[in-house]
Amino acid sequence: MSVAAPPAIEPKQGVLARFVMRLRVLVRQEEIGLITLSVVAGAMAGAAVTALSQGARLLHIALYGLDGQGSLSAMVTLHNPWQAAIPALGGLVLGLVSRLLAHWRRRRPVDPIEANALQGGRMSVTDSLLIGGQTLISNGAGASVGLEAAYTQVGSGLASYLGASFNLRRADLRTLVGAGSAGAIAAAFGAPLTGAFYAFELIIGSYTPFGLAPVVAAAISGVLVSRALGTGDSFIGQIASDVTLQGGTMVALLLLSLACAAIGIGIMRLVGLIEALFKRSPVPAFLQPAAGGVVLGALALITPRVLSAGHGAFAELIHGVMPTLLVLALTLLLKALASAVSIGSGFRGGLFFASLYLGGLVGKLFYALLLLVGPVLPIDDTTCAIVGMAALSVTIVGGPLTMSFLALETTGDFPLSILILAAATVVSVIVRRTFGYSFTTWRLHLRGESIKSGQDVGWIRGLTVRRLMRPDVDTIFADVSIATFVATHPLGSTYWVVATDPFGRYVGMVSVAEAHQLTSDPERAKDHVTALLRHPMTALTPDLNIREAARLFEQSESEALAVTESTTDRSVIGLLTEAHVLRRYTEELDKARQDLTGEKWIGEG
């Protein structure tokens, strides 16, 4: 007689696995779960911002002999002329590290904008941490780049890893990546609204009511954590101005905004030019940052204000004594050149804070010119600096609402914020119509990408003709008679048949209904099918995405098109109808609409 085995004792890891599974289900089904994850992502971003900023500060103290209180860019002169070699040595270290990493990780890392636009928010946390380390080396050595790119990269990368661990939906993962960047920028500037709208405008690409709660929660969480760790204060402190909303003032600030737009576009063009020069130069790629560091060192001998992002220099510009016209013009020129050389030679980092400082310089320079050309308007140099800061940063970074909230949260001056919003809007329109890209998306454009924001277009690229087509295509040789064609293809059997030559190459489309209409004329029925061919020069290729396919259907005015192996190889591999393309396109758009309106939460709630 067999004895039943005792029930197995469930192992502890089985209990843990079931708990994790239930937690994943809760996060996926309840909106509060996504908000909770966003709070965690914002906290991680705030901690990462603190670690990176303090790491850069320690490098500045160790390499440039700061006293622990001052800032690198606020130095009047270098303590020792030999310190001009530090950017070159830092560039050498960066180049060697980058060369080693290129052998270890061959795939190109993606930034948050590219990840959200093309990959549904999926990022490599390892790549993000490595980019953060490379940016830390660059900024710590004095390169004229900001840490904000590293902040958002690491914050978004950690958020993406967190979301992938809970197997979030595509739309929710994109929101969480935006929440990570919101926490990072909010922590960096002590400004939660700035961080939130940075995520909406640049990382997510659109504002959604159901994205507001998680993104704002992450921004607040990032600020609280960074302040608890000793950072996260306003980057310029509370200031106010006595600006009056008058016609002359508005005209003057409009001219300042136009000047900032032109200068910002010029700086982006300069970065592209210098980058192209380095690529065409005989200098090996891993030595190019060192070569750029030599140029930075030479500029630093003139004024150390070109070094690093420029926090100390900007604080002095706002709160210190008004510099002379010559000093302002020279500093603006040298800082713009230093930033362009830093990015163009291969240093890691961005132009977020550099654009703020450059905009402040443009504003002060504009005010100095106003004093020369006419009577003083009811406007002060600080107002011009803040407006210039916002206008130039909108040109380079993008995000008019982001920069408007940054001005409001850092100055606390609501009337001034209205002026800044107007200036940011004007600049945004000008740049979009004349240049088309922010600095980040323009660099993606130079690599062959056409995205202009983090708006999700990855599903469009994923829906290719190869995935949509029918491979079981009905073909016939083009040299058969119409009568033969009609005999083998009765009415109702199919609508379209692909005609080929004896080698299987595409020659055109044949309508079954049209062929049957000609059978009433015995003479016409003897003609070859070639007399019925349509669209002999138009065919789809499998690599086209659904949007490109829909455009080709519209141009050809055809209900169905053949799919050939390539533009050169005309071998027929499938058939695609316009009705199927439009149906799938509508289905995907409806999914996107549900994400925008939050219907997935409403339905599940």
Coordinates of C-alpha atoms in Angstrom, one line a residue:
M1 CA 0.0 0.0 0.0
S2 CA 1.4 3.4 -1.0
V3 CA 1.7 6.1 1.5
A4 CA 0.8 9.7 0.5
A5 CA 3.7 12.1 0.7
P6 CA 3.4 14.9 3.2
P7 CA 2.6 18.3 1.7
A8 CA 5.8 20.2 0.7
I9 CA 6.7 23.2 2.8
E10 CA 6.8 26.2 0.6
P11 CA 10.3 27.6 0.5
K12 CA 10.9 31.2 1.6
Q13 CA 11.9 32.3 -1.9
G14 CA 8.6 31.1 -3.2
V15 CA 6.8 33.3 -0.7
L16 CA 9.0 36.2 -1.8
A17 CA 8.4 35.5 -5.4
R18 CA 4.6 35.5 -4.9
F19 CA 4.9 38.8 -2.9
V20 CA 6.8 40.4 -5.7
M21 CA 4.3 39.2 -8.2
R22 CA 1.4 40.6 -6.2
L23 CA 3.3 43.9 -5.8
R24 CA 3.8 44.1 -9.6
V25 CA 0.1 43.5 -10.2
L26 CA -0.8 46.2 -7.7
V27 CA 1.6 48.7 -9.4
R28 CA 0.3 47.9 -12.8
Q29 CA -3.4 48.0 -11.9
E30 CA -3.5 51.0 -9.5
E31 CA -2.6 54.5 -10.2
I32 CA -1.3 55.0 -6.7
G33 CA 1.3 52.3 -7.5
L34 CA 2.8 54.4 -10.3
I35 CA 2.8 57.4 -8.0
T36 CA 4.6 55.5 -5.3
L37 CA 7.2 54.3 -7.8
S38 CA 7.7 57.9 -9.0
V39 CA 8.3 59.1 -5.4
V40 CA 11.0 56.4 -5.1
A41 CA 12.5 57.4 -8.5
G42 CA 12.6 61.0 -7.5
A43 CA 14.3 60.2 -4.2
M44 CA 16.9 58.1 -6.1
A45 CA 17.4 61.0 -8.5
G46 CA 17.8 63.5 -5.7
A47 CA 20.5 61.3 -4.1
A48 CA 22.3 60.9 -7.4
V49 CA 22.3 64.6 -8.0
T50 CA 23.8 65.2 -4.5
A51 CA 26.5 62.5 -5.1
L52 CA 27.5 63.9 -8.6
S53 CA 27.5 67.6 -7.5
Q54 CA 29.6 66.9 -4.4
G55 CA 31.9 64.7 -6.4
A56 CA 32.5 67.5 -8.9
R57 CA 33.1 69.9 -6.1
L58 CA 35.6 67.6 -4.4
L59 CA 37.5 67.3 -7.7
H60 CA 37.5 71.1 -8.1
I61 CA 38.9 71.5 -4.6
A62 CA 41.6 68.8 -5.1
L63 CA 42.7 69.9 -8.6
Y64 CA 42.4 73.7 -8.5
G65 CA 43.1 74.3 -4.8
L66 CA 39.8 75.9 -3.9
D67 CA 39.3 76.7 -0.2
G68 CA 36.1 74.7 0.0
Q69 CA 33.8 77.8 -0.1
G70 CA 34.5 79.3 -3.5
S71 CA 33.6 78.1 -6.9
L72 CA 35.8 77.2 -9.8
S73 CA 34.2 79.6 -12.3
A74 CA 34.3 82.4 -9.7
M75 CA 38.1 82.5 -9.6
V76 CA 39.7 85.7 -10.8
T77 CA 42.9 84.0 -11.9
L78 CA 44.3 80.5 -11.7
H79 CA 46.4 80.0 -8.6
N80 CA 49.1 78.5 -10.7
P81 CA 49.6 78.7 -14.5
W82 CA 50.3 75.0 -14.5
Q83 CA 46.6 74.5 -13.6
A84 CA 45.8 75.4 -17.2
A85 CA 47.0 71.8 -18.0
I86 CA 44.3 70.2 -15.9
P87 CA 41.6 70.2 -18.6
A88 CA 44.0 68.5 -21.0
L89 CA 44.9 65.9 -18.4
G90 CA 41.3 65.4 -17.6
G91 CA 40.5 65.0 -21.3
L92 CA 43.3 62.4 -21.6
V93 CA 41.8 60.4 -18.7
L94 CA 38.3 60.7 -20.2
G95 CA 39.6 59.6 -23.6
L96 CA 41.3 56.5 -22.2
V97 CA 38.3 55.6 -20.1
S98 CA 36.0 56.0 -23.1
R99 CA 38.2 53.8 -25.3
L100 CA 38.2 51.0 -22.7
L101 CA 34.4 51.3 -22.3
A102 CA 33.9 51.2 -26.1
H103 CA 35.6 47.7 -26.1
W104 CA 33.5 46.6 -23.2
R105 CA 30.1 48.0 -24.2
R106 CA 29.8 48.3 -28.0
R107 CA 26.3 49.5 -28.2
R108 CA 25.7 53.2 -28.2
P109 CA 23.9 54.4 -24.9
V110 CA 20.6 56.3 -25.3
D111 CA 19.6 59.4 -23.4
P112 CA 16.1 59.9 -21.8
I113 CA 14.7 61.8 -24.8
E114 CA 15.7 59.1 -27.3
A115 CA 14.6 56.3 -24.9
N116 CA 11.2 57.7 -24.5
A117 CA 10.7 58.6 -28.1
L118 CA 11.9 55.3 -29.7
Q119 CA 12.3 52.6 -27.0
G120 CA 9.3 53.0 -24.8
G121 CA 11.4 54.3 -21.9
R122 CA 13.8 51.4 -21.7
M123 CA 17.3 52.5 -20.7
S124 CA 20.4 50.7 -19.5
V125 CA 21.1 51.7 -15.9
T126 CA 24.8 50.6 -16.4
D127 CA 25.2 52.9 -19.4
S128 CA 23.5 55.7 -17.5
L129 CA 25.9 55.3 -14.5
L130 CA 28.9 55.2 -16.8
I131 CA 27.8 58.4 -18.6
G132 CA 27.3 60.0 -15.2
G133 CA 30.9 59.0 -14.3
Q134 CA 32.3 60.4 -17.6
T135 CA 30.4 63.7 -17.1
L136 CA 31.8 63.9 -13.6
I137 CA 35.4 63.5 -15.0
S138 CA 34.7 66.2 -17.6
N139 CA 33.2 68.7 -15.2
G140 CA 35.7 67.9 -12.5
A141 CA 38.6 68.6 -14.8
G142 CA 37.1 72.0 -15.7
A143 CA 35.5 71.3 -19.0
S144 CA 32.9 74.0 -19.8
V145 CA 29.9 71.5 -19.5
G146 CA 27.2 71.2 -17.0
L147 CA 26.3 68.2 -14.8
E148 CA 22.6 68.5 -15.7
A149 CA 22.9 65.9 -18.5
A150 CA 24.4 63.5 -16.1
Y151 CA 21.7 64.2 -13.5
T152 CA 18.8 63.4 -15.9
Q153 CA 20.7 60.5 -17.4
V154 CA 21.3 58.8 -14.1
G155 CA 17.9 59.8 -12.7
S156 CA 16.0 58.5 -15.7
G157 CA 18.2 55.4 -16.0
L158 CA 17.4 54.4 -12.4
A159 CA 13.7 55.1 -12.9
S160 CA 13.7 53.0 -16.1
Y161 CA 15.4 50.1 -14.2
L162 CA 12.8 50.5 -11.4
G163 CA 9.9 50.4 -13.9
A164 CA 11.3 47.5 -15.8
S165 CA 11.6 45.5 -12.6
F166 CA 7.8 45.9 -12.1
N167 CA 7.2 45.2 -15.8
L168 CA 5.3 48.4 -16.4
R169 CA 3.4 49.1 -19.5
R170 CA 5.1 51.2 -22.2
A171 CA 3.2 54.4 -21.4
D172 CA 3.7 54.0 -17.6
L173 CA 7.4 53.3 -18.1
R174 CA 7.8 56.5 -20.2
T175 CA 6.1 58.5 -17.5
L176 CA 8.4 57.0 -14.8
V177 CA 11.4 57.9 -16.9
G178 CA 10.1 61.4 -17.1
A179 CA 9.6 61.4 -13.3
G180 CA 13.2 60.4 -12.8
S181 CA 14.4 63.3 -14.8
A182 CA 11.9 65.6 -13.0
G183 CA 13.4 64.6 -9.7
A184 CA 16.9 65.2 -11.0
I185 CA 16.3 68.7 -12.4
A186 CA 14.2 69.7 -9.4
A187 CA 16.9 68.6 -7.0
A188 CA 19.6 70.4 -9.0
F189 CA 17.9 73.8 -8.9
G190 CA 15.7 73.4 -5.8
A191 CA 12.7 74.0 -8.1
P192 CA 10.0 71.3 -8.3
L193 CA 7.8 73.0 -10.9
T194 CA 10.9 73.5 -13.1
G195 CA 11.7 69.8 -12.8
A196 CA 8.1 68.7 -13.5
F197 CA 7.8 70.8 -16.7
Y198 CA 11.3 69.8 -17.8
A199 CA 10.0 66.2 -17.8
F200 CA 6.7 67.1 -19.6
E201 CA 8.3 69.4 -22.3
L202 CA 11.6 67.6 -23.0
I203 CA 11.5 64.0 -21.8
I204 CA 7.9 62.8 -22.1
G205 CA 7.1 65.2 -24.9
S206 CA 3.5 66.1 -23.9
Y207 CA 1.5 67.1 -20.8
T208 CA -1.1 64.6 -19.6
P209 CA -3.4 65.1 -16.6
F210 CA -2.7 61.6 -15.4
G211 CA 1.0 62.1 -15.7
L212 CA 0.9 65.2 -13.4
A213 CA 0.7 63.4 -10.1
P214 CA 3.6 61.0 -10.6
V215 CA 5.9 63.6 -12.2
V216 CA 5.2 66.3 -9.6
A217 CA 5.5 63.7 -6.8
A218 CA 8.9 62.7 -8.1
A219 CA 10.0 66.4 -8.4
I220 CA 9.0 67.1 -4.8
S221 CA 10.7 63.9 -3.6
G222 CA 13.9 64.8 -5.4
V223 CA 14.0 68.3 -3.8
L224 CA 13.3 67.0 -0.3
V225 CA 16.0 64.3 -0.5
S226 CA 18.6 66.7 -1.9
R227 CA 17.9 69.2 0.8
A228 CA 18.1 66.6 3.4
L229 CA 21.5 65.7 2.1
G230 CA 22.6 69.3 2.2
T231 CA 22.0 70.5 -1.4
G232 CA 19.0 71.5 -3.5
D233 CA 18.8 75.2 -2.7
S234 CA 18.0 77.8 -5.3
F235 CA 21.0 78.3 -7.6
I236 CA 21.0 82.1 -7.5
G237 CA 18.9 82.9 -4.5
Q238 CA 15.8 85.0 -4.2
I239 CA 16.0 88.2 -6.2
A240 CA 13.5 90.8 -7.4
S241 CA 13.3 93.5 -9.9
D242 CA 11.4 96.8 -10.3
V243 CA 10.5 96.2 -13.9
T244 CA 7.4 97.9 -15.2
L245 CA 5.2 96.4 -18.0
Q246 CA 5.4 99.3 -20.4
G247 CA 5.6 99.5 -24.2
G248 CA 9.3 100.5 -24.3
T249 CA 10.2 97.8 -21.9
M250 CA 8.5 95.1 -23.8
V251 CA 10.1 96.3 -27.1
A252 CA 13.5 96.2 -25.5
L253 CA 13.1 92.8 -24.0
L254 CA 11.7 91.5 -27.3
L255 CA 14.9 92.7 -29.0
L256 CA 16.9 91.0 -26.3
S257 CA 15.0 87.8 -26.9
L258 CA 15.7 88.0 -30.6
A259 CA 19.4 88.5 -29.9
C260 CA 19.4 85.5 -27.6
A261 CA 17.7 83.3 -30.3
A262 CA 20.4 84.3 -32.8
I263 CA 23.3 83.8 -30.4
G264 CA 21.9 80.4 -29.2
I265 CA 21.5 79.1 -32.8
G266 CA 25.0 80.4 -33.5
I267 CA 26.4 78.5 -30.5
M268 CA 24.7 75.2 -31.6
R269 CA 26.1 75.7 -35.1
L270 CA 29.5 76.3 -33.6
V271 CA 29.4 73.1 -31.6
G272 CA 28.6 71.2 -34.8
L273 CA 31.4 72.9 -36.7
I274 CA 34.0 72.2 -34.1
E275 CA 32.8 68.6 -33.8
A276 CA 33.1 68.2 -37.5
L277 CA 36.6 69.7 -37.5
F278 CA 37.8 67.3 -34.8
K279 CA 36.3 64.3 -36.7
R280 CA 38.2 65.3 -39.8
S281 CA 41.4 66.0 -37.9
P282 CA 44.2 63.4 -37.8
V283 CA 44.0 63.4 -33.9
P284 CA 42.8 59.9 -32.7
A285 CA 39.4 60.0 -31.2
F286 CA 40.5 59.1 -27.7
L287 CA 43.0 62.0 -27.7
Q288 CA 40.5 64.6 -29.0
P289 CA 39.2 65.5 -25.5
A290 CA 42.8 66.2 -24.4
A291 CA 43.3 68.4 -27.5
G292 CA 40.1 70.3 -26.5
G293 CA 41.5 70.5 -23.0
V294 CA 44.6 72.3 -24.3
V295 CA 42.3 75.0 -25.8
L296 CA 40.3 75.3 -22.6
G297 CA 43.5 75.7 -20.6
A298 CA 44.6 78.5 -22.9
L299 CA 41.2 80.2 -22.4
A300 CA 41.4 79.7 -18.6
L301 CA 44.7 81.6 -18.5
I302 CA 42.7 84.6 -19.8
T303 CA 39.8 84.1 -17.4
P304 CA 38.9 81.0 -15.3
R305 CA 35.2 81.9 -15.7
V306 CA 35.2 79.7 -18.8
L307 CA 35.8 76.6 -16.7
S308 CA 33.1 74.2 -15.5
A309 CA 29.4 75.0 -15.9
G310 CA 29.6 78.5 -14.4
H311 CA 27.6 78.5 -11.2
G312 CA 30.0 80.7 -9.3
A313 CA 30.4 83.1 -12.2
F314 CA 26.7 83.4 -12.7
A315 CA 26.0 84.1 -9.0
E316 CA 28.6 86.9 -9.2
L317 CA 27.1 88.2 -12.4
I318 CA 23.6 88.5 -10.8
H319 CA 24.6 89.7 -7.3
G320 CA 28.0 91.4 -7.9
V321 CA 29.0 94.7 -9.4
M322 CA 28.0 95.4 -13.0
P323 CA 31.0 94.5 -15.3
T324 CA 32.2 96.8 -18.0
L325 CA 31.0 96.4 -21.6
L326 CA 34.4 95.1 -22.7
V327 CA 34.6 92.5 -19.9
L328 CA 31.1 91.3 -20.7
A329 CA 31.7 90.9 -24.4
L330 CA 35.0 89.1 -23.9
T331 CA 33.6 86.8 -21.3
L332 CA 30.6 86.0 -23.5
L333 CA 32.9 85.2 -26.5
L334 CA 35.3 83.1 -24.5
K335 CA 32.6 81.1 -22.6
A336 CA 30.7 80.3 -25.8
L337 CA 34.0 79.1 -27.4
A338 CA 34.9 77.1 -24.4
S339 CA 31.5 75.4 -24.3
A340 CA 31.6 74.6 -28.0
V341 CA 35.2 73.2 -27.8
S342 CA 34.3 71.1 -24.8
I343 CA 31.3 69.5 -26.4
G344 CA 32.9 69.3 -29.9
S345 CA 36.1 67.7 -28.7
G346 CA 34.3 64.9 -26.9
F347 CA 33.9 66.0 -23.2
R348 CA 30.8 64.5 -21.7
G349 CA 28.1 66.9 -20.4
G350 CA 25.5 69.4 -21.6
L351 CA 24.9 73.0 -22.1
F352 CA 22.0 73.5 -19.7
F353 CA 23.7 75.6 -17.1
A354 CA 26.2 77.1 -19.6
S355 CA 23.2 78.4 -21.5
L356 CA 21.9 80.1 -18.4
Y357 CA 25.2 81.8 -17.7
L358 CA 25.6 82.8 -21.4
G359 CA 22.1 84.2 -21.4
G360 CA 22.9 86.2 -18.3
L361 CA 26.0 87.6 -20.0
V362 CA 23.9 88.5 -23.1
G363 CA 21.3 90.3 -20.9
K364 CA 23.9 92.3 -19.0
L365 CA 25.7 93.2 -22.3
F366 CA 22.3 94.3 -23.7
Y367 CA 21.7 96.5 -20.8
A368 CA 25.2 98.1 -21.1
L369 CA 24.4 98.8 -24.8
L370 CA 21.1 100.4 -23.8
L371 CA 23.0 102.8 -21.5
L372 CA 25.1 103.9 -24.5
V373 CA 22.4 104.4 -27.1
G374 CA 19.7 106.3 -25.3
P375 CA 17.8 107.3 -22.2
V376 CA 17.4 104.7 -19.5
L377 CA 14.2 102.7 -19.7
P378 CA 12.3 101.5 -16.5
I379 CA 14.4 98.4 -16.5
D380 CA 17.5 97.2 -14.6
D381 CA 20.5 95.1 -15.5
T382 CA 19.3 92.2 -13.3
T383 CA 16.0 92.0 -15.2
C384 CA 17.9 91.9 -18.5
A385 CA 20.2 89.2 -17.2
I386 CA 17.2 87.0 -16.0
V387 CA 15.3 87.5 -19.3
G388 CA 18.5 86.7 -21.3
M389 CA 19.1 83.6 -19.1
A390 CA 15.6 82.3 -19.9
A391 CA 15.6 83.3 -23.6
L392 CA 19.0 81.8 -24.4
S393 CA 18.3 78.6 -22.4
V394 CA 15.0 78.1 -24.3
T395 CA 17.0 78.4 -27.6
I396 CA 19.5 75.8 -26.6
V397 CA 17.7 73.5 -24.2
G398 CA 14.1 74.1 -25.2
G399 CA 11.2 74.1 -22.8
P400 CA 9.7 77.6 -22.5
L401 CA 7.5 76.7 -19.6
T402 CA 10.5 75.0 -17.9
M403 CA 12.5 78.2 -18.0
S404 CA 9.6 80.4 -17.1
F405 CA 9.0 78.3 -13.9
L406 CA 12.8 78.3 -13.2
A407 CA 12.7 82.1 -13.2
L408 CA 9.6 82.2 -11.1
E409 CA 10.9 79.7 -8.5
T410 CA 14.3 81.3 -8.3
T411 CA 13.4 85.0 -8.3
G412 CA 9.9 84.9 -6.7
D413 CA 9.0 87.8 -8.9
F414 CA 5.7 87.1 -10.7
P415 CA 5.6 90.2 -12.9
L416 CA 9.1 89.4 -14.1
S417 CA 8.0 85.8 -14.8
I418 CA 5.3 87.1 -17.1
L419 CA 7.9 88.9 -19.2
I420 CA 10.0 85.8 -19.2
L421 CA 7.2 83.7 -20.4
A422 CA 6.5 86.1 -23.2
A423 CA 10.2 86.2 -24.2
A424 CA 10.5 82.4 -24.0
T425 CA 7.4 81.9 -26.2
V426 CA 8.8 84.2 -28.8
V427 CA 12.1 82.5 -28.8
S428 CA 10.6 79.1 -28.9
V429 CA 8.6 80.0 -32.1
I430 CA 11.6 81.6 -33.7
V431 CA 13.9 78.6 -33.1
R432 CA 11.2 76.1 -34.2
R433 CA 10.6 77.9 -37.4
T434 CA 14.3 78.8 -38.3
F435 CA 16.3 75.9 -36.7
G436 CA 13.8 73.3 -35.7
Y437 CA 15.6 71.6 -32.9
S438 CA 16.9 72.0 -29.4
F439 CA 20.6 71.2 -28.8
T440 CA 19.9 67.7 -27.6
T441 CA 17.5 66.7 -30.4
W442 CA 19.7 68.5 -33.0
R443 CA 22.6 66.3 -32.0
L444 CA 20.3 63.3 -32.5
H445 CA 19.4 64.7 -35.9
L446 CA 23.1 64.8 -36.8
R447 CA 23.2 61.1 -36.0
G448 CA 20.3 60.4 -38.4
E449 CA 17.4 60.6 -36.0
S450 CA 14.5 62.9 -36.8
I451 CA 12.9 63.1 -33.3
K452 CA 12.3 66.6 -31.9
S453 CA 11.1 65.7 -28.4
G454 CA 10.5 62.7 -26.2
Q455 CA 7.0 62.2 -27.7
D456 CA 6.5 58.5 -28.3
V457 CA 7.1 57.6 -31.9
G458 CA 8.8 54.2 -31.3
W459 CA 5.5 52.3 -32.0
I460 CA 5.5 53.9 -35.5
R461 CA 9.0 52.7 -36.2
G462 CA 8.1 49.3 -34.8
L463 CA 5.1 48.8 -37.1
T464 CA 7.0 48.2 -40.3
V465 CA 5.7 46.9 -43.6
R466 CA 7.3 43.6 -43.0
R467 CA 5.1 43.1 -39.9
L468 CA 1.9 44.4 -41.6
M469 CA 2.1 42.7 -45.0
R470 CA 0.5 39.4 -46.1
P471 CA 3.3 37.1 -47.3
D472 CA 0.8 34.8 -49.1
V473 CA 0.6 37.0 -52.1
D474 CA -1.3 35.9 -55.3
T475 CA 0.9 36.5 -58.3
I476 CA 0.6 35.9 -62.1
F477 CA 2.9 36.3 -65.1
A478 CA 2.3 39.6 -66.9
D479 CA 2.4 37.9 -70.3
V480 CA -0.7 35.8 -69.9
S481 CA -4.0 36.8 -71.6
I482 CA -6.8 38.5 -69.8
A483 CA -9.0 35.5 -70.5
T484 CA -6.6 33.2 -68.8
F485 CA -6.3 35.6 -65.9
V486 CA -10.1 35.7 -65.4
A487 CA -10.4 31.9 -65.6
T488 CA -7.9 31.5 -62.8
H489 CA -9.2 34.4 -60.7
P490 CA -13.0 34.4 -60.4
L491 CA -14.9 37.4 -59.0
G492 CA -14.8 37.4 -55.2
S493 CA -11.7 35.2 -54.9
T494 CA -9.5 38.3 -54.3
Y495 CA -9.4 41.9 -55.2
W496 CA -5.8 42.5 -56.4
V497 CA -3.2 40.2 -58.0
V498 CA 0.5 41.1 -58.4
A499 CA 1.9 40.7 -61.9
T500 CA 5.5 39.6 -62.2
D501 CA 8.0 38.9 -65.0
P502 CA 9.3 35.3 -65.5
F503 CA 12.0 35.9 -62.9
G504 CA 9.5 36.8 -60.2
R505 CA 10.2 40.6 -60.3
Y506 CA 7.4 43.1 -59.8
V507 CA 5.9 44.7 -62.9
G508 CA 2.5 46.0 -61.6
M509 CA -0.9 45.4 -59.9
V510 CA -3.9 43.9 -61.6
S511 CA -7.5 44.6 -60.5
V512 CA -9.7 41.4 -60.7
A513 CA -12.9 43.4 -61.1
E514 CA -11.5 45.4 -64.0
A515 CA -10.3 42.3 -65.7
H516 CA -13.7 40.7 -65.5
Q517 CA -15.3 43.8 -67.0
L518 CA -13.2 43.3 -70.2
T519 CA -14.3 39.7 -70.8
S520 CA -17.5 40.9 -72.5
D521 CA -15.3 42.0 -75.4
P522 CA -13.7 38.8 -76.9
E523 CA -11.0 40.9 -78.7
R524 CA -9.9 42.6 -75.5
A525 CA -9.9 39.3 -73.6
K526 CA -7.1 38.1 -75.9
D527 CA -4.8 41.0 -74.8
H528 CA -2.1 40.4 -72.3
V529 CA -2.5 41.4 -68.6
T530 CA 0.1 44.1 -69.2
A531 CA -2.8 46.2 -70.6
L532 CA -4.3 46.3 -67.1
L533 CA -1.1 47.0 -65.0
R534 CA -1.4 49.7 -62.4
H535 CA 1.4 51.4 -60.4
P536 CA 4.3 49.6 -62.2
M537 CA 6.8 51.9 -60.6
T538 CA 5.4 52.0 -57.1
A539 CA 6.0 49.3 -54.5
L540 CA 6.6 49.1 -50.8
T541 CA 9.8 47.8 -49.1
P542 CA 9.7 45.9 -45.9
D543 CA 11.7 48.4 -43.9
L544 CA 9.2 51.3 -44.3
N545 CA 7.2 52.2 -41.2
I546 CA 3.5 52.5 -41.0
R547 CA 3.5 56.3 -41.5
E548 CA 5.7 56.1 -44.6
A549 CA 3.5 53.3 -46.0
A550 CA 0.4 55.4 -45.4
R551 CA 2.0 58.4 -47.2
L552 CA 2.9 56.2 -50.2
F553 CA -0.7 54.9 -50.4
E554 CA -2.0 58.5 -50.4
Q555 CA 0.5 59.5 -53.1
S556 CA -0.3 56.5 -55.4
E557 CA -4.1 56.6 -54.7
S558 CA -4.0 52.8 -54.6
E559 CA -6.0 50.4 -52.4
A560 CA -3.2 47.8 -52.3
L561 CA 0.5 47.8 -53.1
A562 CA 3.0 45.0 -53.6
V563 CA 6.0 44.6 -51.2
T564 CA 9.4 44.0 -52.9
E565 CA 12.6 42.9 -51.2
S566 CA 14.2 46.3 -51.7
T567 CA 14.3 49.3 -54.1
T568 CA 16.9 47.5 -56.2
D569 CA 15.7 43.9 -55.8
R570 CA 12.1 43.8 -57.2
S571 CA 11.4 40.3 -56.0
V572 CA 7.8 40.2 -54.7
I573 CA 7.6 39.1 -51.0
G574 CA 4.1 40.3 -49.9
L575 CA 1.0 42.5 -50.3
L576 CA -0.3 45.3 -48.1
T577 CA -3.7 47.0 -48.3
E578 CA -4.4 50.6 -47.4
A579 CA -7.4 49.5 -45.3
H580 CA -5.2 47.3 -43.1
V581 CA -2.6 50.1 -42.7
L582 CA -5.2 52.7 -41.7
R583 CA -6.9 50.2 -39.3
R584 CA -3.6 49.5 -37.4
Y585 CA -2.7 53.1 -37.4
T586 CA -6.0 54.0 -35.9
E587 CA -5.7 51.3 -33.3
E588 CA -2.3 52.6 -32.2
L589 CA -3.5 56.2 -32.1
D590 CA -6.4 55.1 -29.9
K591 CA -4.0 53.5 -27.5
A592 CA -2.0 56.7 -27.4
R593 CA -5.2 58.7 -26.8
Q594 CA -6.1 56.4 -23.9
D595 CA -2.7 57.1 -22.3
L596 CA -3.2 60.8 -22.6
T597 CA -6.7 60.8 -21.1
G598 CA -6.0 58.1 -18.5
E599 CA -8.7 55.8 -19.7
K600 CA -6.7 52.7 -18.7
W601 CA -6.8 53.8 -15.1
I602 CA -10.5 54.8 -15.3
G603 CA -11.4 51.5 -16.8
E604 CA -9.4 49.5 -14.2
G605 CA -10.6 51.6 -11.3

